[in-house]
Amino acid sequence: MEKIEKTLEEWRAMLDPEQFNVCRLSATERPFSGKYNATKTDGVYHCICCAEPLFDSRTKFDSGCGWPSFYAPIGDNAMTEIRDTSHGMIRTEVKCAKCDAHLGHVFPDGPPPTGLRYCINSVCLDLVPRE
């Protein structure tokens, strides 16, 4: 996969302030505030920064955590995982593999078949409904 690389100034010019803070500066949107938290629309969730497909809505589930949750990415190479020791915790951050946008974190407490919960910020996503 060919990487997309831009300066912070280029990202700031193309994203709204909340998208920039979350995707480029690893901030987090408030729980239960994101537009996709309760969405049940059938489709594919893409990265807001580069339009790369990240999650199929068929893997979305209600975890009750306040952010959209998925049990698997759309493909093995859709994202990268990074050890995150910020905020006094040990977590696994997930980033878009194509543009390195911060998406959220993955936890080992999800449903079958993977047992994983990808807890993703809505502002990082663009849902393209299936026709």
mmCIF file with all atom_site columns, C-alpha atoms in Angstrom:
data_model
loop_
_atom_site.group_PDB
_atom_site.id
_atom_site.type_symbol
_atom_site.label_atom_id
_atom_site.label_alt_id
_atom_site.label_comp_id
_atom_site.label_asym_id
_atom_site.label_entity_id
_atom_site.label_seq_id
_atom_site.pdbx_PDB_ins_code
_atom_site.Cartn_x
_atom_site.Cartn_y
_atom_site.Cartn_z
_atom_site.occupancy
_atom_site.B_iso_or_equiv
_atom_site.pdbx_formal_charge
_atom_site.auth_seq_id
_atom_site.auth_comp_id
_atom_site.auth_asym_id
_atom_site.auth_atom_id
_atom_site.pdbx_PDB_model_num
ATOM 1   C CA . MET A 1 1   ? 0.000   0.000   0.000  1.00 0.00 ? 1   MET A CA 1
ATOM 2   C CA . GLU A 1 2   ? 1.355   3.389   -0.969 1.00 0.00 ? 2   GLU A CA 1
ATOM 3   C CA . LYS A 1 3   ? 1.485   5.772   2.007  1.00 0.00 ? 3   LYS A CA 1
ATOM 4   C CA . ILE A 1 4   ? -0.070  9.227   1.908  1.00 0.00 ? 4   ILE A CA 1
ATOM 5   C CA . GLU A 1 5   ? 2.150   11.796  3.547  1.00 0.00 ? 5   GLU A CA 1
ATOM 6   C CA . LYS A 1 6   ? 1.150   15.410  4.188  1.00 0.00 ? 6   LYS A CA 1
ATOM 7   C CA . THR A 1 7   ? 2.299   18.115  6.547  1.00 0.00 ? 7   THR A CA 1
ATOM 8   C CA . LEU A 1 8   ? 0.168   18.992  9.565  1.00 0.00 ? 8   LEU A CA 1
ATOM 9   C CA . GLU A 1 9   ? -0.681  22.248  7.805  1.00 0.00 ? 9   GLU A CA 1
ATOM 10  C CA . GLU A 1 10  ? -1.987  20.329  4.760  1.00 0.00 ? 10  GLU A CA 1
ATOM 11  C CA . TRP A 1 11  ? -4.096  18.059  7.007  1.00 0.00 ? 11  TRP A CA 1
ATOM 12  C CA . ARG A 1 12  ? -5.411  21.074  8.935  1.00 0.00 ? 12  ARG A CA 1
ATOM 13  C CA . ALA A 1 13  ? -6.542  22.707  5.668  1.00 0.00 ? 13  ALA A CA 1
ATOM 14  C CA . MET A 1 14  ? -8.578  19.655  4.581  1.00 0.00 ? 14  MET A CA 1
ATOM 15  C CA . LEU A 1 15  ? -10.117 18.555  7.918  1.00 0.00 ? 15  LEU A CA 1
ATOM 16  C CA . ASP A 1 16  ? -12.482 20.308  10.292 1.00 0.00 ? 16  ASP A CA 1
ATOM 17  C CA . PRO A 1 17  ? -11.006 21.158  13.730 1.00 0.00 ? 17  PRO A CA 1
ATOM 18  C CA . GLU A 1 18  ? -12.378 18.064  15.505 1.00 0.00 ? 18  GLU A CA 1
ATOM 19  C CA . GLN A 1 19  ? -11.287 15.709  12.708 1.00 0.00 ? 19  GLN A CA 1
ATOM 20  C CA . PHE A 1 20  ? -7.815  17.278  12.770 1.00 0.00 ? 20  PHE A CA 1
ATOM 21  C CA . ASN A 1 21  ? -7.484  16.996  16.555 1.00 0.00 ? 21  ASN A CA 1
ATOM 22  C CA . VAL A 1 22  ? -8.556  13.343  16.617 1.00 0.00 ? 22  VAL A CA 1
ATOM 23  C CA . CYS A 1 23  ? -7.022  12.040  13.381 1.00 0.00 ? 23  CYS A CA 1
ATOM 24  C CA . ARG A 1 24  ? -3.749  13.944  13.388 1.00 0.00 ? 24  ARG A CA 1
ATOM 25  C CA . LEU A 1 25  ? -3.166  14.761  17.091 1.00 0.00 ? 25  LEU A CA 1
ATOM 26  C CA . SER A 1 26  ? -4.612  11.547  18.624 1.00 0.00 ? 26  SER A CA 1
ATOM 27  C CA . ALA A 1 27  ? -7.371  13.277  20.581 1.00 0.00 ? 27  ALA A CA 1
ATOM 28  C CA . THR A 1 28  ? -10.659 11.503  21.382 1.00 0.00 ? 28  THR A CA 1
ATOM 29  C CA . GLU A 1 29  ? -14.230 12.601  20.750 1.00 0.00 ? 29  GLU A CA 1
ATOM 30  C CA . ARG A 1 30  ? -16.594 12.595  23.713 1.00 0.00 ? 30  ARG A CA 1
ATOM 31  C CA . PRO A 1 31  ? -18.350 9.252   24.291 1.00 0.00 ? 31  PRO A CA 1
ATOM 32  C CA . PHE A 1 32  ? -21.879 8.945   22.860 1.00 0.00 ? 32  PHE A CA 1
ATOM 33  C CA . SER A 1 33  ? -21.353 12.143  20.810 1.00 0.00 ? 33  SER A CA 1
ATOM 34  C CA . GLY A 1 34  ? -20.290 10.656  17.468 1.00 0.00 ? 34  GLY A CA 1
ATOM 35  C CA . LYS A 1 35  ? -22.643 10.428  14.516 1.00 0.00 ? 35  LYS A CA 1
ATOM 36  C CA . TYR A 1 36  ? -21.911 6.728   13.931 1.00 0.00 ? 36  TYR A CA 1
ATOM 37  C CA . ASN A 1 37  ? -22.190 5.446   17.507 1.00 0.00 ? 37  ASN A CA 1
ATOM 38  C CA . ALA A 1 38  ? -25.772 4.157   17.075 1.00 0.00 ? 38  ALA A CA 1
ATOM 39  C CA . THR A 1 39  ? -25.892 3.983   13.261 1.00 0.00 ? 39  THR A CA 1
ATOM 40  C CA . LYS A 1 40  ? -27.215 0.750   11.779 1.00 0.00 ? 40  LYS A CA 1
ATOM 41  C CA . THR A 1 41  ? -26.812 1.709   8.093  1.00 0.00 ? 41  THR A CA 1
ATOM 42  C CA . ASP A 1 42  ? -25.422 -1.073  5.887  1.00 0.00 ? 42  ASP A CA 1
ATOM 43  C CA . GLY A 1 43  ? -22.203 -0.062  4.158  1.00 0.00 ? 43  GLY A CA 1
ATOM 44  C CA . VAL A 1 44  ? -18.461 0.425   4.422  1.00 0.00 ? 44  VAL A CA 1
ATOM 45  C CA . TYR A 1 45  ? -16.696 2.820   6.765  1.00 0.00 ? 45  TYR A CA 1
ATOM 46  C CA . HIS A 1 46  ? -13.791 4.682   5.144  1.00 0.00 ? 46  HIS A CA 1
ATOM 47  C CA . CYS A 1 47  ? -10.988 6.799   6.588  1.00 0.00 ? 47  CYS A CA 1
ATOM 48  C CA . ILE A 1 48  ? -12.040 10.465  6.624  1.00 0.00 ? 48  ILE A CA 1
ATOM 49  C CA . CYS A 1 49  ? -8.476  11.503  5.733  1.00 0.00 ? 49  CYS A CA 1
ATOM 50  C CA . CYS A 1 50  ? -7.714  9.270   2.741  1.00 0.00 ? 50  CYS A CA 1
ATOM 51  C CA . ALA A 1 51  ? -10.961 7.388   1.886  1.00 0.00 ? 51  ALA A CA 1
ATOM 52  C CA . GLU A 1 52  ? -9.344  3.992   2.460  1.00 0.00 ? 52  GLU A CA 1
ATOM 53  C CA . PRO A 1 53  ? -11.928 1.307   3.416  1.00 0.00 ? 53  PRO A CA 1
ATOM 54  C CA . LEU A 1 54  ? -11.527 0.350   7.090  1.00 0.00 ? 54  LEU A CA 1
ATOM 55  C CA . PHE A 1 55  ? -14.595 -1.517  8.398  1.00 0.00 ? 55  PHE A CA 1
ATOM 56  C CA . ASP A 1 56  ? -17.647 -3.271  6.980  1.00 0.00 ? 56  ASP A CA 1
ATOM 57  C CA . SER A 1 57  ? -20.869 -2.421  8.829  1.00 0.00 ? 57  SER A CA 1
ATOM 58  C CA . ARG A 1 58  ? -21.532 -6.161  9.184  1.00 0.00 ? 58  ARG A CA 1
ATOM 59  C CA . THR A 1 59  ? -18.769 -6.259  11.820 1.00 0.00 ? 59  THR A CA 1
ATOM 60  C CA . LYS A 1 60  ? -20.224 -3.345  13.842 1.00 0.00 ? 60  LYS A CA 1
ATOM 61  C CA . PHE A 1 61  ? -21.793 -4.087  17.227 1.00 0.00 ? 61  PHE A CA 1
ATOM 62  C CA . ASP A 1 62  ? -23.120 -2.142  20.212 1.00 0.00 ? 62  ASP A CA 1
ATOM 63  C CA . SER A 1 63  ? -20.485 -2.438  22.909 1.00 0.00 ? 63  SER A CA 1
ATOM 64  C CA . GLY A 1 64  ? -22.038 0.265   25.095 1.00 0.00 ? 64  GLY A CA 1
ATOM 65  C CA . CYS A 1 65  ? -18.698 2.108   25.294 1.00 0.00 ? 65  CYS A CA 1
ATOM 66  C CA . GLY A 1 66  ? -19.922 5.274   23.541 1.00 0.00 ? 66  GLY A CA 1
ATOM 67  C CA . TRP A 1 67  ? -17.934 4.912   20.320 1.00 0.00 ? 67  TRP A CA 1
ATOM 68  C CA . PRO A 1 68  ? -18.604 2.842   17.203 1.00 0.00 ? 68  PRO A CA 1
ATOM 69  C CA . SER A 1 69  ? -17.267 -0.670  17.798 1.00 0.00 ? 69  SER A CA 1
ATOM 70  C CA . PHE A 1 70  ? -16.281 -3.323  15.277 1.00 0.00 ? 70  PHE A CA 1
ATOM 71  C CA . TYR A 1 71  ? -14.981 -6.852  15.808 1.00 0.00 ? 71  TYR A CA 1
ATOM 72  C CA . ALA A 1 72  ? -12.705 -6.853  12.725 1.00 0.00 ? 72  ALA A CA 1
ATOM 73  C CA . PRO A 1 73  ? -11.205 -4.474  10.172 1.00 0.00 ? 73  PRO A CA 1
ATOM 74  C CA . ILE A 1 74  ? -12.137 -4.859  6.519  1.00 0.00 ? 74  ILE A CA 1
ATOM 75  C CA . GLY A 1 75  ? -8.767  -6.446  5.734  1.00 0.00 ? 75  GLY A CA 1
ATOM 76  C CA . ASP A 1 76  ? -5.541  -7.547  7.370  1.00 0.00 ? 76  ASP A CA 1
ATOM 77  C CA . ASN A 1 77  ? -3.663  -4.531  5.999  1.00 0.00 ? 77  ASN A CA 1
ATOM 78  C CA . ALA A 1 78  ? -6.266  -1.814  6.676  1.00 0.00 ? 78  ALA A CA 1
ATOM 79  C CA . MET A 1 79  ? -4.626  -0.528  9.841  1.00 0.00 ? 79  MET A CA 1
ATOM 80  C CA . THR A 1 80  ? -1.526  -0.609  11.950 1.00 0.00 ? 80  THR A CA 1
ATOM 81  C CA . GLU A 1 81  ? -1.361  -1.257  15.677 1.00 0.00 ? 81  GLU A CA 1
ATOM 82  C CA . ILE A 1 82  ? 0.873   0.690   18.060 1.00 0.00 ? 82  ILE A CA 1
ATOM 83  C CA . ARG A 1 83  ? 1.491   0.196   21.784 1.00 0.00 ? 83  ARG A CA 1
ATOM 84  C CA . ASP A 1 84  ? 0.017   3.211   23.604 1.00 0.00 ? 84  ASP A CA 1
ATOM 85  C CA . THR A 1 85  ? 1.135   3.915   27.176 1.00 0.00 ? 85  THR A CA 1
ATOM 86  C CA . SER A 1 86  ? -0.437  7.374   27.467 1.00 0.00 ? 86  SER A CA 1
ATOM 87  C CA . HIS A 1 87  ? -2.852  8.346   30.261 1.00 0.00 ? 87  HIS A CA 1
ATOM 88  C CA . GLY A 1 88  ? -1.369  5.776   32.661 1.00 0.00 ? 88  GLY A CA 1
ATOM 89  C CA . MET A 1 89  ? -2.746  2.814   30.697 1.00 0.00 ? 89  MET A CA 1
ATOM 90  C CA . ILE A 1 90  ? -1.371  0.195   28.337 1.00 0.00 ? 90  ILE A CA 1
ATOM 91  C CA . ARG A 1 91  ? -3.550  0.052   25.211 1.00 0.00 ? 91  ARG A CA 1
ATOM 92  C CA . THR A 1 92  ? -3.212  -0.726  21.527 1.00 0.00 ? 92  THR A CA 1
ATOM 93  C CA . GLU A 1 93  ? -3.784  2.275   19.277 1.00 0.00 ? 93  GLU A CA 1
ATOM 94  C CA . VAL A 1 94  ? -5.037  1.678   15.736 1.00 0.00 ? 94  VAL A CA 1
ATOM 95  C CA . LYS A 1 95  ? -4.113  3.921   12.811 1.00 0.00 ? 95  LYS A CA 1
ATOM 96  C CA . CYS A 1 96  ? -5.083  3.909   9.150  1.00 0.00 ? 96  CYS A CA 1
ATOM 97  C CA . ALA A 1 97  ? -2.338  2.013   7.324  1.00 0.00 ? 97  ALA A CA 1
ATOM 98  C CA . LYS A 1 98  ? -2.495  4.343   4.333  1.00 0.00 ? 98  LYS A CA 1
ATOM 99  C CA . CYS A 1 99  ? -2.314  7.778   5.996  1.00 0.00 ? 99  CYS A CA 1
ATOM 100 C CA . ASP A 1 100 ? -1.480  7.095   9.676  1.00 0.00 ? 100 ASP A CA 1
ATOM 101 C CA . ALA A 1 101 ? -4.672  8.771   10.935 1.00 0.00 ? 101 ALA A CA 1
ATOM 102 C CA . HIS A 1 102 ? -5.375  7.963   14.577 1.00 0.00 ? 102 HIS A CA 1
ATOM 103 C CA . LEU A 1 103 ? -8.649  5.983   14.619 1.00 0.00 ? 103 LEU A CA 1
ATOM 104 C CA . GLY A 1 104 ? -8.977  4.739   18.187 1.00 0.00 ? 104 GLY A CA 1
ATOM 105 C CA . HIS A 1 105 ? -7.944  1.613   20.090 1.00 0.00 ? 105 HIS A CA 1
ATOM 106 C CA . VAL A 1 106 ? -8.472  -2.141  19.947 1.00 0.00 ? 106 VAL A CA 1
ATOM 107 C CA . PHE A 1 107 ? -9.279  -4.179  23.057 1.00 0.00 ? 107 PHE A CA 1
ATOM 108 C CA . PRO A 1 108 ? -9.434  -7.966  23.655 1.00 0.00 ? 108 PRO A CA 1
ATOM 109 C CA . ASP A 1 109 ? -13.006 -7.906  25.008 1.00 0.00 ? 109 ASP A CA 1
ATOM 110 C CA . GLY A 1 110 ? -15.098 -8.109  21.838 1.00 0.00 ? 110 GLY A CA 1
ATOM 111 C CA . PRO A 1 111 ? -17.561 -10.713 20.596 1.00 0.00 ? 111 PRO A CA 1
ATOM 112 C CA . PRO A 1 112 ? -16.877 -13.799 18.493 1.00 0.00 ? 112 PRO A CA 1
ATOM 113 C CA . PRO A 1 113 ? -15.511 -14.591 16.043 1.00 0.00 ? 113 PRO A CA 1
ATOM 114 C CA . THR A 1 114 ? -12.433 -12.450 16.824 1.00 0.00 ? 114 THR A CA 1
ATOM 115 C CA . GLY A 1 115 ? -12.884 -11.519 20.488 1.00 0.00 ? 115 GLY A CA 1
ATOM 116 C CA . LEU A 1 116 ? -11.698 -8.007  19.574 1.00 0.00 ? 116 LEU A CA 1
ATOM 117 C CA . ARG A 1 117 ? -13.344 -4.604  20.012 1.00 0.00 ? 117 ARG A CA 1
ATOM 118 C CA . TYR A 1 118 ? -12.099 -1.877  17.705 1.00 0.00 ? 118 TYR A CA 1
ATOM 119 C CA . CYS A 1 119 ? -13.296 1.260   19.514 1.00 0.00 ? 119 CYS A CA 1
ATOM 120 C CA . ILE A 1 120 ? -13.221 3.962   16.821 1.00 0.00 ? 120 ILE A CA 1
ATOM 121 C CA . ASN A 1 121 ? -13.898 7.705   16.840 1.00 0.00 ? 121 ASN A CA 1
ATOM 122 C CA . SER A 1 122 ? -16.817 8.623   14.533 1.00 0.00 ? 122 SER A CA 1
ATOM 123 C CA . VAL A 1 123 ? -15.023 11.731  13.261 1.00 0.00 ? 123 VAL A CA 1
ATOM 124 C CA . CYS A 1 124 ? -12.365 9.471   11.717 1.00 0.00 ? 124 CYS A CA 1
ATOM 125 C CA . LEU A 1 125 ? -14.937 7.693   9.571  1.00 0.00 ? 125 LEU A CA 1
ATOM 126 C CA . ASP A 1 126 ? -17.050 8.270   6.487  1.00 0.00 ? 126 ASP A CA 1
ATOM 127 C CA . LEU A 1 127 ? -19.826 5.709   5.987  1.00 0.00 ? 127 LEU A CA 1
ATOM 128 C CA . VAL A 1 128 ? -20.559 4.862   2.367  1.00 0.00 ? 128 VAL A CA 1
ATOM 129 C CA . PRO A 1 129 ? -23.940 3.083   2.263  1.00 0.00 ? 129 PRO A CA 1
ATOM 130 C CA . ARG A 1 130 ? -24.249 -0.113  0.269  1.00 0.00 ? 130 ARG A CA 1
ATOM 131 C CA . GLU A 1 131 ? -26.541 0.158   -2.761 1.00 0.00 ? 131 GLU A CA 1
#
